[in-house]
PDB file of C-alpha atoms in Angstrom:
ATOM      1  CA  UNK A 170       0.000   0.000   0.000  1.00 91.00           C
ATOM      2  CA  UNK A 171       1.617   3.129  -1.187  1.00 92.00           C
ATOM      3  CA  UNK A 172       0.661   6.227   1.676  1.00 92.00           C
ATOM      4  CA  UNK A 173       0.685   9.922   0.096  1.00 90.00           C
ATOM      5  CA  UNK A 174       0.582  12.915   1.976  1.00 90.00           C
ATOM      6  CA  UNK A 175       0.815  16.443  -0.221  1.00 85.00           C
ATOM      7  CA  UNK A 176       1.053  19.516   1.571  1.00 87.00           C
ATOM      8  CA  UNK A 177       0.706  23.002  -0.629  1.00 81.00           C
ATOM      9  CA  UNK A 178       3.011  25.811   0.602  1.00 80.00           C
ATOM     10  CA  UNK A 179      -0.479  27.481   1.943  1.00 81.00           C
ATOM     11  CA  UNK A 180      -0.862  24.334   4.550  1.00 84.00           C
ATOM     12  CA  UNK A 181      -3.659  22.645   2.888  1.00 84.00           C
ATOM     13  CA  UNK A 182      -2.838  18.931   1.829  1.00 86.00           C
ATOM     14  CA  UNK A 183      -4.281  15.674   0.555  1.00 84.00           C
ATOM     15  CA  UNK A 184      -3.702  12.562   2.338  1.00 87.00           C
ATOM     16  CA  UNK A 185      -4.346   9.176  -0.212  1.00 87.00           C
ATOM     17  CA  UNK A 186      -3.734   5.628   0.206  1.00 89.00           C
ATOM     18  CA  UNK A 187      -3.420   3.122  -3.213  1.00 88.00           C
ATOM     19  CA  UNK A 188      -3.157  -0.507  -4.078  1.00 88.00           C
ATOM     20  CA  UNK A 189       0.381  -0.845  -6.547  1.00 89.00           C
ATOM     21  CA  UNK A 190      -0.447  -2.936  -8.565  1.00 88.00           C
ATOM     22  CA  UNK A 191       0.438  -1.617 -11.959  1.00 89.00           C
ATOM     23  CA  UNK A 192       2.643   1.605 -13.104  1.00 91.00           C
ATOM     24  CA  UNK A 193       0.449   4.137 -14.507  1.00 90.00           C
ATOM     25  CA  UNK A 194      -1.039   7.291 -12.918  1.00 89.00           C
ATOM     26  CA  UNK A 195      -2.524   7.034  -9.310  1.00 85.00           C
ATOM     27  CA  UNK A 196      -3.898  10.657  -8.503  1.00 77.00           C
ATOM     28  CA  UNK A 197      -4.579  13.886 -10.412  1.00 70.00           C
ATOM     29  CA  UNK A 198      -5.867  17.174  -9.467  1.00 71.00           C
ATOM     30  CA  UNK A 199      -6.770  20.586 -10.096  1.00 63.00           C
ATOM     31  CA  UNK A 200      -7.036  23.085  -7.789  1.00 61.00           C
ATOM     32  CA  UNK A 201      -7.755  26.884  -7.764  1.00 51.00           C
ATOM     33  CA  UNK A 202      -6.411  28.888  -4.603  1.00 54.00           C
ATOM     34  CA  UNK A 203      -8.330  32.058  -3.432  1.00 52.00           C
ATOM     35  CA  UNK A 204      -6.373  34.754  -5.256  1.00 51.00           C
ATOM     36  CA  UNK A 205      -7.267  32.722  -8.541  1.00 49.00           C
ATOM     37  CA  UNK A 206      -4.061  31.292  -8.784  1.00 52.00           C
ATOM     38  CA  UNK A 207      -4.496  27.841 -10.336  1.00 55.00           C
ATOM     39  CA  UNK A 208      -2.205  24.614 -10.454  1.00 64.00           C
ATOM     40  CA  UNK A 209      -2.370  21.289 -11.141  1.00 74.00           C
ATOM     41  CA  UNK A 210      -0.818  17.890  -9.632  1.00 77.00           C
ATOM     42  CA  UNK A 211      -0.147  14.114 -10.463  1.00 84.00           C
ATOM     43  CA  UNK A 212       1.841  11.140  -9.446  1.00 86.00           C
ATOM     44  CA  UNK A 213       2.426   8.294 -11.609  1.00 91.00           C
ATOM     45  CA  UNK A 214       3.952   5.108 -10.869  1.00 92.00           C
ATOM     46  CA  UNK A 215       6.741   4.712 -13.399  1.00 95.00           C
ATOM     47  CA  UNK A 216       8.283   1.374 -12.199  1.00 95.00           C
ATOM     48  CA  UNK A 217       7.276  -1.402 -10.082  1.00 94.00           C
ATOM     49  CA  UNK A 218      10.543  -3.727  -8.299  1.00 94.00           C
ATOM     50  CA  UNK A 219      11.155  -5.520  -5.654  1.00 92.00           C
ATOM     51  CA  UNK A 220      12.597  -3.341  -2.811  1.00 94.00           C
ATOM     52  CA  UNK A 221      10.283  -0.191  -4.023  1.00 94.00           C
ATOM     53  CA  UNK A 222       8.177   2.105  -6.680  1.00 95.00           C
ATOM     54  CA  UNK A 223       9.876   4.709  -8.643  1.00 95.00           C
ATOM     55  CA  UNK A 224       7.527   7.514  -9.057  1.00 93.00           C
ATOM     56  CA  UNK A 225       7.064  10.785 -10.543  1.00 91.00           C
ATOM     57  CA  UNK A 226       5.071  13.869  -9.275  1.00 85.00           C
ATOM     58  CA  UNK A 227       4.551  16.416 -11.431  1.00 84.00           C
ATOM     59  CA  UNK A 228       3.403  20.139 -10.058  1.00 78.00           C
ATOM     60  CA  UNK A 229       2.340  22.504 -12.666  1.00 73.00           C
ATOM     61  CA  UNK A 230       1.913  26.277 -10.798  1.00 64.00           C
ATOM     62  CA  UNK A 231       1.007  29.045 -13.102  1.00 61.00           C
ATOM     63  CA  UNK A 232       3.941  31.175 -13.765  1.00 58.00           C
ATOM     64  CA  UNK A 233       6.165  28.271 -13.468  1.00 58.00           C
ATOM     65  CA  UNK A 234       8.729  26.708 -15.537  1.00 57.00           C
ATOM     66  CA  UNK A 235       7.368  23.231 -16.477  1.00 53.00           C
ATOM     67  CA  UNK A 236      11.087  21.628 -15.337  1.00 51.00           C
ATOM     68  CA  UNK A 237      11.216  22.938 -12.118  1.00 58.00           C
ATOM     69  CA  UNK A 238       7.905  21.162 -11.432  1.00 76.00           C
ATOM     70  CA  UNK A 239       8.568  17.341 -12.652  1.00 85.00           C
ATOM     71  CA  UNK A 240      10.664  15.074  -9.677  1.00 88.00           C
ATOM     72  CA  UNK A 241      11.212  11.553  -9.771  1.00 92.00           C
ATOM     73  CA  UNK A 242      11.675   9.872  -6.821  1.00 94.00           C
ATOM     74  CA  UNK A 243      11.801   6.191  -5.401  1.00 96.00           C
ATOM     75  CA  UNK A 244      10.038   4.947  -2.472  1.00 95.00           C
ATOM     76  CA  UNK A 245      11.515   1.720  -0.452  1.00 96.00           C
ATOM     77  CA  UNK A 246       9.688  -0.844   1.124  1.00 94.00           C
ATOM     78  CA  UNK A 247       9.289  -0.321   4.820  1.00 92.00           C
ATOM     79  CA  UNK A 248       7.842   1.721   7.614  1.00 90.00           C
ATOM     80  CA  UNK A 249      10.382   5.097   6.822  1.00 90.00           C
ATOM     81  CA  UNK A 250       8.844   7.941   4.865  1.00 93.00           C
ATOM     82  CA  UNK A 251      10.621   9.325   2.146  1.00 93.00           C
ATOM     83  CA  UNK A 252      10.008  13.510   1.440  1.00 92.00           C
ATOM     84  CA  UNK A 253      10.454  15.233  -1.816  1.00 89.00           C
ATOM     85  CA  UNK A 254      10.215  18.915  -2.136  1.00 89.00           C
ATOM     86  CA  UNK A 255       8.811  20.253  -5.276  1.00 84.00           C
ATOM     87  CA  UNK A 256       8.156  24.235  -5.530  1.00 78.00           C
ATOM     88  CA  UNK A 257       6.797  24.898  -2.201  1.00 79.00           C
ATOM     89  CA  UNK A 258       5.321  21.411  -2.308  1.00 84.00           C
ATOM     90  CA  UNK A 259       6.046  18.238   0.156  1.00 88.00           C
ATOM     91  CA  UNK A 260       5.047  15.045  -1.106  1.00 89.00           C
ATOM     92  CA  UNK A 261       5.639  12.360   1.812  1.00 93.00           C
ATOM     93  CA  UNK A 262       5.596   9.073   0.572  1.00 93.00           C
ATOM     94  CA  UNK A 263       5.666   5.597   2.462  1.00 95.00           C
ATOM     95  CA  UNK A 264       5.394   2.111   0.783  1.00 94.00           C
ATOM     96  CA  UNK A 265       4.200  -1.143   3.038  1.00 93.00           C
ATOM     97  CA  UNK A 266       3.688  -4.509   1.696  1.00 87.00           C
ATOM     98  CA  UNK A 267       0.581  -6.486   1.450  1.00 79.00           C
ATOM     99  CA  UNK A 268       0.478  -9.124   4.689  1.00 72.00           C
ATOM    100  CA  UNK A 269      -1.103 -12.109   2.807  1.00 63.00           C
ATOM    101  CA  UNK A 270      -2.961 -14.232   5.676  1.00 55.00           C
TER     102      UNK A 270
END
C-alpha cells in the first residue's frame, strides 16, 4: 500500500492511500487557490521492483517553468517515509507490503 501525503506551501494537503499494482497514474488534481491562482498535480507510478516504486510527481503552478515542477523519486519498502520537495510542495511518501494471511 503506497501512503501519500501532499502539503501546498499554503498548509492545505491531501492525504491518499493506493493498491500498486500496476505503473500508470494514481492521482490527479486541479485546484484553484483564493487569489485565482491555479495549479495542477499528479503522481504516476513509473516502475514497479522488488525493494520499491519509482515515481514521478509532477506540479504545474502558473507562472512556473514546467522543469522545475517534474521530480522523480523512489520509495523503499518499509515503515520510513521518504520527502520530496517540489516548488513549495512536500510530497511524503511511504510504501508497506501487502500481509497475505
Amino acid at each position: 500500500m503506497l501512503h501519500l501525503t501532499i502539503t501546498q506551501d499554503d498548509g492545505t494537503s491531501t492525504v491518499s492511500s493506493f493498491r500498486v499494482f500496476r505503473t500508470g497514474r494514481i492521482t490527479d488534481s486541479r485546484d484553484s487557490g483564493s487569489d485565482g491562482a491555479g495549479g495542477s498535480q499528479s503522481v504516476t507510478i513509473d516502475k514497479i521492483a522488488d525493494d520499491g516504486v519509482a515515481l514521478t510527481v509532477v506540479l504545474i503552478v502558473d507562472n512556473a517553468a514546467a522543469e522545475e515542477s517534474k521530480k522523480e523519486i523512489f520509495v523503499p519498502y518499509g515503515p520510513e517515509d521518504t520527502v520530496a520537495d517540489l516548488n513549495g510542495t512536500t510530497l511524503v511518501a511511504r510504501l508497506e507490503r501487502n500481509n497475505k494471511k
